[in-house]
Amino acid sequence: MLASKEITLPSGLVLPNRLAKAAMAEAMAPASHVPDEKFHIAYGEWAKGGWGMILTGNVQVSELYLGQPGDIQTPASPSDTTKQMWKEWADATQQFGTPALVQLCHPGRQSPSGAGNRTWFSKNIAPSAVQLNLGPSLLAKAAAALKFGTPREMTHEDITLVIDQFVAGAKQTHEAGFKGVELHAAHGYLLSQFLSPTMNLRTDEFGGSPAKRSEIVLRIIRRIRAETGPSFTIGIKLNSVDASASSSLDEVIEQISLIKDAGIDFMEISGGSYEDPNMLKEPAQAPTSKKSTLQREAFFLTFAQTVRSHFPTLILMVTGGFRTRTGMEAALQSGACDIIGIGRPAAVLPLLPKEIILNEEIQDEDASVKLKPLVLPGWMKWVSITAVGAGLQSDYYGGQIQRIAIGLTPVDSRA
Ligand SMILES: Cc1cc2nc3c(=O)[nH]c(=O)nc-3n(C[C@H](O)[C@H](O)[C@H](O)COP(=O)(O)O)c2cc1C
């Protein structure tokens, strides 16, 4: 089974197998935004699961702008107690040898009001003053205006501060004993806002061409590498070129080339944003052949194949929709990716690799974890805001993580 084979990243980090627990915001941080015992317990469960790599939920680098009130955040000058809580988090997660990475994020214009230590009247920041578009209805427009507002275009000082915050977050992660970081440059958050030609309308050195739109990301990668060293793993989560991205494939390939040359160890491919949350759609029903497995189970594999054809040696992880051993094996065997990212099933079955996917006593046809589609409330059809459906998915699966964190078993929602 290819999924059970180890893989070595350019940093020298060895992943014992190809299954990664994808980043999932836990939404349970205390008011201090420091990882407390609940994080140690939840990640201690995943530690037992036989994963090849564990990614934390997104950790915010700015105290002013969180993705949600329950996010962990990296303070500018952590106290000794904070450093100790972080070390215990890293130790609990890696206690059985699976390497763990912290996902670092800044939400930019996607920070909802009330999430972050800022006044109700201060604006979100973004590369340009472009408001979120949550849909054409009046309700959607009102929700975008009230919850997120029109962001303020970042000054050069803002950009310098954000770069420093990502670097400080990576250094704190390194000091705590995590094996690396993953930069969240997908799902419409700040770094993906910079990469995008529709969200970044700047004409200075941070916008105006695909290369200049990548500049903030390149500076962050180079500084983290310089300040942590060659053996600290740096990954990045990027969106595939999809309907919402409005970037041409050539432009995205140019950006990936620059990002790769800046010195990353792997790239995770996902897709979607609050405007078009296709990363949280329900996977298709059981596939019947290898070909249809690839087409129906993995949301973003076609884009991975394109990236692979341009950058044959770049280590690629694809996340979104994988539910069966056959589907995962087919994706790996196709050569389109090296690592499979698994989100929602990992919240329901934290021991998924050990107990099912990599368990050779289980036949291929039984090695799957199909989850019942969530039943959305009736009022949803009156609210034509797709982000609401994605929010309910996050709430439901976040709720399973919160159950694990207090020692309960997640609700088994397998179909
Ligand atoms: C509760 C929940 C929280 C999530 N939080 C994050 C996050 O913090 N960072 C991120 O990159 N993706 C996040 N995602 C998206 C997942 O990493 C993944 O891309 C998505 O769930 C699709 O994979 P799946 O079909 O295996 O669930 C989240 C998903 C869920 C369900």
Coordinates of C-alpha atoms and ligand atoms in Angstrom, one line a residue:
M1 CA 0.0 0.0 0.0
L2 CA 1.5 3.3 -1.1
A3 CA -0.4 5.2 1.7
S4 CA 1.6 3.3 4.3
K5 CA 5.1 4.2 2.8
E6 CA 7.1 6.8 4.6
I7 CA 8.2 10.0 2.8
T8 CA 11.1 12.4 3.5
L9 CA 10.5 16.1 3.0
P10 CA 13.4 18.4 1.8
S11 CA 13.8 19.6 5.4
G12 CA 14.7 16.0 6.3
L13 CA 11.4 15.5 8.2
V14 CA 10.3 11.9 7.8
L15 CA 6.5 11.3 7.7
P16 CA 5.9 7.7 8.7
N17 CA 3.1 7.4 6.1
R18 CA 1.1 9.5 3.6
L19 CA -2.0 10.3 5.6
A20 CA -2.2 13.7 7.1
K21 CA -4.8 15.0 9.5
A22 CA -5.7 18.3 7.8
A23 CA -6.0 21.6 9.6
M24 CA -9.3 22.1 11.4
A25 CA -10.1 25.1 13.6
E26 CA -11.0 23.7 17.0
A27 CA -13.0 26.8 18.0
M28 CA -12.4 26.1 21.7
A29 CA -9.5 28.3 22.8
P30 CA -9.9 30.1 26.2
A31 CA -10.0 33.9 26.3
S32 CA -6.2 34.0 26.5
H33 CA -6.0 32.2 23.1
V34 CA -3.4 29.9 24.6
P35 CA -3.6 26.1 23.9
D36 CA -5.0 24.7 27.2
E37 CA -5.6 21.2 28.5
K38 CA -8.4 20.6 26.0
F39 CA -6.0 21.0 23.1
H40 CA -3.5 18.7 24.8
I41 CA -6.3 16.0 25.2
A42 CA -7.7 16.4 21.6
Y43 CA -4.3 16.3 20.0
G44 CA -3.3 13.5 22.3
E45 CA -6.1 11.4 20.6
W46 CA -4.9 12.2 17.1
A47 CA -1.4 11.3 18.3
K48 CA -2.6 7.7 18.8
G49 CA -4.1 7.5 15.4
G50 CA -1.1 6.4 13.3
W51 CA -1.2 9.6 11.1
G52 CA 1.8 10.4 8.9
M53 CA 1.5 14.1 9.9
I54 CA -0.8 16.2 12.1
L55 CA -1.6 19.8 11.2
T56 CA -3.2 22.0 13.9
G57 CA -6.2 24.1 13.2
N58 CA -5.4 27.6 12.0
V59 CA -3.5 29.6 14.6
Q60 CA -3.8 33.4 14.2
V61 CA -0.7 35.6 14.1
S62 CA -2.5 38.8 15.1
E63 CA -4.4 39.4 18.3
L64 CA -6.5 42.1 16.5
Y65 CA -7.8 39.8 13.7
L66 CA -9.0 36.3 14.5
G67 CA -10.9 33.9 12.3
Q68 CA -13.3 33.3 15.2
P69 CA -13.3 34.0 18.9
G70 CA -12.1 30.4 19.8
D71 CA -8.9 30.6 17.8
I72 CA -5.4 30.1 19.2
Q73 CA -3.1 33.1 18.6
T74 CA 0.6 33.6 18.8
P75 CA 1.4 36.6 21.1
A76 CA 4.1 39.1 20.2
S77 CA 6.0 38.3 23.5
P78 CA 4.8 35.1 25.0
S79 CA 5.1 34.6 28.8
D80 CA 6.8 31.6 30.3
T81 CA 3.4 30.1 31.1
T82 CA 2.3 30.5 27.5
K83 CA 5.5 28.9 26.2
Q84 CA 5.0 26.0 28.6
M85 CA 1.4 25.5 27.3
W86 CA 2.6 25.5 23.8
K87 CA 5.4 23.0 24.6
E88 CA 2.8 20.7 26.3
W89 CA 0.7 20.9 23.1
A90 CA 3.6 20.0 20.9
D91 CA 4.6 17.1 23.2
A92 CA 1.0 15.7 23.5
T93 CA 0.6 15.8 19.7
Q94 CA 4.0 14.2 18.9
Q95 CA 4.1 11.7 21.8
F96 CA 4.0 8.6 19.6
G97 CA 6.3 9.9 16.9
T98 CA 4.0 11.6 14.4
P99 CA 5.4 15.0 13.4
A100 CA 3.1 17.9 13.9
L101 CA 2.9 21.3 12.1
V102 CA 1.1 24.5 13.2
Q103 CA -1.0 26.2 10.6
L104 CA -0.4 30.0 10.7
C105 CA -3.0 32.3 9.4
H106 CA -4.2 35.9 9.2
P107 CA -7.8 36.2 8.1
G108 CA -7.5 39.7 6.5
R109 CA -10.9 40.8 5.3
Q110 CA -12.5 37.5 6.5
S111 CA -12.2 38.4 10.2
P112 CA -15.8 38.6 11.5
S113 CA -16.7 41.4 13.9
G114 CA -16.2 40.3 17.5
A115 CA -13.2 38.0 16.6
G116 CA -10.1 39.8 17.7
N117 CA -9.1 42.5 20.2
R118 CA -10.3 45.5 18.2
T119 CA -13.2 47.9 18.5
W120 CA -16.4 47.3 16.7
F121 CA -15.7 50.3 14.6
S122 CA -12.2 49.5 13.4
K123 CA -12.0 48.0 9.9
N124 CA -10.5 44.7 8.8
I125 CA -7.3 44.9 6.8
A126 CA -6.7 43.6 3.3
P127 CA -4.4 44.3 0.3
S128 CA -7.1 46.4 -1.1
A129 CA -10.5 47.8 0.0
V130 CA -12.5 45.1 -1.6
Q131 CA -15.5 43.8 0.3
L132 CA -16.5 40.2 0.5
N133 CA -19.3 39.1 -1.8
L134 CA -21.5 36.6 0.0
G135 CA -24.1 36.5 -2.7
P136 CA -26.5 38.7 -4.7
S137 CA -29.4 38.8 -2.2
L138 CA -30.1 41.8 0.0
L139 CA -29.6 39.5 3.0
A140 CA -26.2 38.4 1.8
K141 CA -25.1 41.9 1.1
A142 CA -26.2 43.0 4.6
A143 CA -24.4 40.0 6.2
A144 CA -21.2 40.9 4.3
A145 CA -21.4 44.5 5.4
L146 CA -22.3 43.9 9.0
K147 CA -20.2 40.9 9.8
F148 CA -17.0 41.8 7.8
G149 CA -17.4 45.4 6.5
T150 CA -15.3 46.9 3.8
P151 CA -11.6 46.3 4.7
R152 CA -9.0 49.1 4.9
E153 CA -6.1 48.9 2.3
M154 CA -3.0 47.9 4.2
T155 CA -0.1 50.4 4.5
H156 CA 3.5 49.4 4.1
E157 CA 3.8 49.4 7.9
D158 CA 0.8 47.0 8.2
I159 CA 2.5 44.7 5.7
T160 CA 5.8 44.8 7.6
L161 CA 4.0 44.1 10.8
V162 CA 2.1 41.1 9.3
I163 CA 5.4 39.6 8.0
D164 CA 6.9 40.0 11.5
Q165 CA 3.9 38.4 13.0
F166 CA 4.1 35.3 10.8
V167 CA 7.9 35.0 11.5
A168 CA 7.3 35.4 15.3
G169 CA 4.6 32.8 15.1
A170 CA 6.9 30.4 13.3
K171 CA 9.7 31.0 15.9
Q172 CA 7.4 30.3 18.8
T173 CA 6.2 27.1 17.1
H174 CA 9.8 26.1 16.6
E175 CA 10.7 26.8 20.2
A176 CA 7.7 24.8 21.4
G177 CA 9.0 21.7 19.6
F178 CA 6.6 21.5 16.6
K179 CA 8.4 20.3 13.5
G180 CA 7.2 23.1 11.3
V181 CA 4.5 25.4 10.1
E182 CA 2.1 25.5 7.3
L183 CA 1.2 29.0 5.9
H184 CA -2.5 29.3 5.3
A185 CA -2.6 30.9 1.8
A186 CA -5.9 29.3 0.8
H187 CA -9.7 29.7 1.6
G188 CA -9.7 33.5 1.0
Y189 CA -7.6 34.5 4.0
L190 CA -5.0 37.3 3.9
L191 CA -2.2 35.6 2.0
S192 CA -4.6 34.3 -0.6
Q193 CA -6.1 37.8 -0.8
F194 CA -2.6 39.1 -1.7
L195 CA -2.1 36.3 -4.4
S196 CA -5.5 37.1 -6.1
P197 CA -5.9 39.6 -8.9
T198 CA -9.5 40.4 -7.9
M199 CA -8.7 41.0 -4.2
N200 CA -5.3 42.6 -4.6
L201 CA -5.6 45.8 -6.8
R202 CA -2.3 47.3 -5.5
T203 CA 0.2 48.9 -7.8
D204 CA 3.2 49.0 -5.4
E205 CA 5.8 46.2 -4.8
F206 CA 3.0 44.0 -3.4
G207 CA 0.6 44.0 -6.3
G208 CA 0.2 44.6 -10.0
S209 CA 1.7 41.4 -11.4
P210 CA 1.6 37.7 -10.3
A211 CA 5.2 38.0 -9.0
K212 CA 4.4 41.2 -7.0
R213 CA 1.2 39.7 -5.6
S214 CA 3.4 36.8 -4.3
E215 CA 5.9 39.1 -2.6
I216 CA 4.5 39.1 0.9
V217 CA 4.4 35.3 0.9
L218 CA 8.0 35.1 -0.4
R219 CA 9.3 37.4 2.2
I220 CA 7.5 35.4 5.0
I221 CA 9.0 32.1 3.7
R222 CA 12.5 33.5 3.4
R223 CA 12.5 35.1 6.8
I224 CA 11.1 32.0 8.5
R225 CA 13.7 29.9 6.8
A226 CA 16.5 32.3 7.9
E227 CA 15.3 32.5 11.5
T228 CA 14.5 28.9 12.1
G229 CA 17.0 26.9 10.0
P230 CA 17.0 24.3 7.2
S231 CA 15.5 21.4 9.2
F232 CA 12.3 23.4 10.2
T233 CA 9.5 22.3 7.8
I234 CA 7.7 25.0 5.9
G235 CA 4.5 24.1 4.0
I236 CA 1.9 26.2 2.3
K237 CA -1.8 25.6 1.7
L238 CA -2.9 27.1 -1.6
N239 CA -6.2 27.1 -3.6
S240 CA -6.5 25.4 -6.9
V241 CA -7.5 27.6 -9.8
D242 CA -11.2 27.6 -9.6
A243 CA -14.2 29.7 -10.7
S244 CA -13.8 32.0 -7.7
A245 CA -10.0 32.6 -8.1
S246 CA -10.3 34.6 -11.3
S247 CA -6.5 34.0 -11.8
S248 CA -5.3 32.4 -15.1
L249 CA -3.6 29.1 -14.7
D250 CA -0.3 30.6 -16.1
E251 CA -0.3 33.3 -13.4
V252 CA -0.9 30.7 -10.6
I253 CA 1.9 28.5 -12.0
E254 CA 4.2 31.5 -12.0
Q255 CA 3.4 32.2 -8.4
I256 CA 3.9 28.5 -7.4
S257 CA 7.3 28.6 -9.1
L258 CA 8.3 31.6 -7.0
I259 CA 7.0 30.1 -3.8
K260 CA 8.7 26.8 -4.5
D261 CA 12.0 28.5 -5.1
A262 CA 11.7 30.5 -1.9
G263 CA 12.2 27.2 -0.1
I264 CA 9.1 25.3 0.9
D265 CA 9.0 21.7 1.8
F266 CA 5.5 20.8 0.6
M267 CA 2.4 22.4 -0.9
E268 CA -1.1 21.5 0.1
I269 CA -3.8 22.0 -2.5
S270 CA -7.3 22.9 -1.5
G271 CA -9.9 25.4 -2.8
G272 CA -12.8 27.7 -2.0
S273 CA -13.3 30.7 0.3
Y274 CA -16.1 32.3 2.3
E275 CA -17.5 33.6 -1.0
D276 CA -17.5 30.1 -2.6
P277 CA -16.8 27.5 0.1
N278 CA -16.4 24.5 -2.2
M279 CA -13.8 22.9 0.2
L280 CA -16.6 21.9 2.5
K281 CA -19.0 20.4 -0.1
E282 CA -20.2 16.8 0.6
P283 CA -18.2 14.2 -1.2
A284 CA -19.9 12.2 -3.9
Q285 CA -21.3 8.8 -3.2
A286 CA -19.2 5.6 -3.4
P287 CA -17.1 5.4 -6.5
T288 CA -17.2 2.3 -8.6
S289 CA -13.9 2.2 -10.5
K290 CA -10.5 3.7 -10.0
K291 CA -11.1 6.3 -12.7
S292 CA -14.4 7.5 -11.2
T293 CA -12.8 7.3 -7.7
L294 CA -10.4 9.9 -8.8
Q295 CA -13.0 12.1 -10.5
R296 CA -15.6 11.9 -7.8
E297 CA -13.8 11.5 -4.5
A298 CA -10.9 14.0 -4.6
F299 CA -12.1 17.6 -5.1
F300 CA -8.9 19.1 -6.2
L301 CA -6.8 16.3 -7.8
T302 CA -7.0 17.6 -11.4
F303 CA -5.3 20.8 -10.4
A304 CA -2.7 18.8 -8.5
Q305 CA -2.0 16.9 -11.7
T306 CA -1.3 20.2 -13.5
V307 CA 1.0 21.4 -10.8
R308 CA 2.8 18.1 -10.8
S309 CA 3.4 18.3 -14.6
H310 CA 5.1 21.7 -14.0
F311 CA 7.0 20.8 -10.8
P312 CA 7.7 17.1 -10.7
T313 CA 9.8 17.2 -7.5
L314 CA 7.6 19.5 -5.4
I315 CA 5.9 17.4 -2.6
L316 CA 2.1 17.8 -3.0
M317 CA -0.6 17.1 -0.5
V318 CA -4.2 17.2 -1.7
T319 CA -7.1 17.7 0.8
G320 CA -10.8 17.5 0.3
G321 CA -13.2 14.6 -0.3
F322 CA -11.1 11.6 0.4
R323 CA -13.1 8.9 2.1
T324 CA -11.9 5.5 0.9
R325 CA -8.6 3.6 0.9
T326 CA -9.1 2.9 -2.8
G327 CA -9.6 6.6 -3.6
M328 CA -6.5 7.5 -1.6
E329 CA -4.4 4.8 -3.2
A330 CA -5.6 5.7 -6.7
A331 CA -4.6 9.4 -6.1
L332 CA -1.2 8.4 -4.8
Q333 CA -0.6 5.8 -7.5
S334 CA -1.6 8.3 -10.2
G335 CA 1.4 10.3 -9.2
A336 CA -0.6 13.5 -8.8
C337 CA 0.1 13.8 -5.1
D338 CA 2.4 12.4 -2.4
I339 CA 0.3 13.0 0.7
I340 CA -3.5 12.8 1.3
G341 CA -5.1 15.3 3.6
I342 CA -8.1 14.3 5.6
G343 CA -10.4 16.7 7.4
R344 CA -13.9 15.9 8.6
P345 CA -13.4 12.1 8.9
A346 CA -10.5 12.8 11.3
A347 CA -12.9 14.7 13.5
V348 CA -15.3 11.7 13.7
L349 CA -12.6 9.0 13.8
P350 CA -9.3 10.3 15.3
L351 CA -7.7 6.9 14.9
L352 CA -8.7 6.5 11.2
P353 CA -5.3 5.5 9.7
K354 CA -4.4 3.0 12.4
E355 CA -7.9 1.4 12.8
I356 CA -9.1 1.5 9.2
I357 CA -7.2 2.9 6.2
L358 CA -3.8 1.4 7.0
N359 CA -5.1 -1.6 8.9
E360 CA -4.2 -4.5 6.6
E361 CA -6.8 -6.8 8.3
I362 CA -9.5 -4.7 6.8
Q363 CA -10.4 -5.4 3.1
D364 CA -10.2 -2.6 0.6
E365 CA -14.0 -2.6 0.1
D366 CA -14.5 -2.0 3.9
A367 CA -11.7 0.5 4.3
S368 CA -13.7 3.7 4.0
V369 CA -15.3 6.3 6.1
K370 CA -18.4 7.7 4.4
L371 CA -20.1 10.3 6.5
K372 CA -23.8 11.0 6.4
P373 CA -24.5 14.3 4.7
L374 CA -25.5 16.9 7.3
V375 CA -29.2 17.7 7.3
L376 CA -29.4 21.4 6.9
P377 CA -32.2 23.3 8.6
G378 CA -35.2 24.2 6.5
W379 CA -34.6 27.9 6.7
M380 CA -31.4 27.5 4.8
K381 CA -33.3 27.4 1.5
W382 CA -34.5 31.0 2.2
V383 CA -31.0 32.3 2.9
S384 CA -29.1 32.1 -0.4
I385 CA -25.7 32.5 1.3
T386 CA -23.5 29.4 0.6
A387 CA -21.2 30.4 3.4
V388 CA -23.9 29.6 5.9
G389 CA -23.9 26.0 4.9
A390 CA -20.1 25.8 5.2
G391 CA -20.4 27.5 8.6
L392 CA -22.8 24.7 9.7
Q393 CA -20.3 22.1 8.5
S394 CA -17.5 23.8 10.5
D395 CA -19.8 24.0 13.6
Y396 CA -20.8 20.4 13.4
Y397 CA -17.3 18.9 12.9
G398 CA -15.8 21.5 15.3
G399 CA -18.3 20.2 17.8
Q400 CA -16.9 16.7 17.4
I401 CA -13.3 18.0 18.1
Q402 CA -14.7 19.7 21.2
R403 CA -16.2 16.4 22.3
I404 CA -12.8 14.7 21.9
A405 CA -11.2 17.5 23.9
I406 CA -13.3 16.7 27.0
G407 CA -12.8 13.0 26.8
L408 CA -16.0 12.1 25.0
T409 CA -16.2 10.0 21.8
P410 CA -17.3 11.9 18.7
V411 CA -20.7 11.0 17.4
D412 CA -20.3 8.2 14.8
S413 CA -22.0 9.8 11.8
R414 CA -20.8 7.1 9.3
A415 CA -23.4 6.4 6.6
Ligands
LIG1 C1 -14.4 22.1 11.5 C2 -13.5 22.4 10.4 C3 -12.5 23.4 10.6 C4 -11.6 23.7 9.5 N1 -10.6 24.6 9.8 C5 -9.7 24.8 8.8 C6 -8.5 25.5 9.2 O1 -8.3 26.0 10.3 N2 -7.5 25.6 8.2 C7 -7.7 25.0 7.0 O2 -6.8 25.2 6.1 N3 -8.8 24.3 6.6 C8 -9.7 24.2 7.6 N4 -10.8 23.3 7.3 C9 -10.8 22.7 6.0 C10 -10.2 21.3 6.0 O3 -8.8 21.4 6.3 C11 -10.3 20.6 4.7 O4 -9.7 21.3 3.7 C12 -11.8 20.4 4.3 O5 -12.5 19.9 5.5 C13 -12.0 19.4 3.2 O6 -11.4 18.1 3.5 P1 -12.4 16.9 4.0 O7 -13.3 16.6 2.8 O8 -11.5 15.7 4.2 O9 -13.2 17.3 5.2 C14 -11.7 23.1 8.3 C15 -12.7 22.1 8.1 C16 -13.6 21.8 9.1 C17 -14.7 20.7 8.9

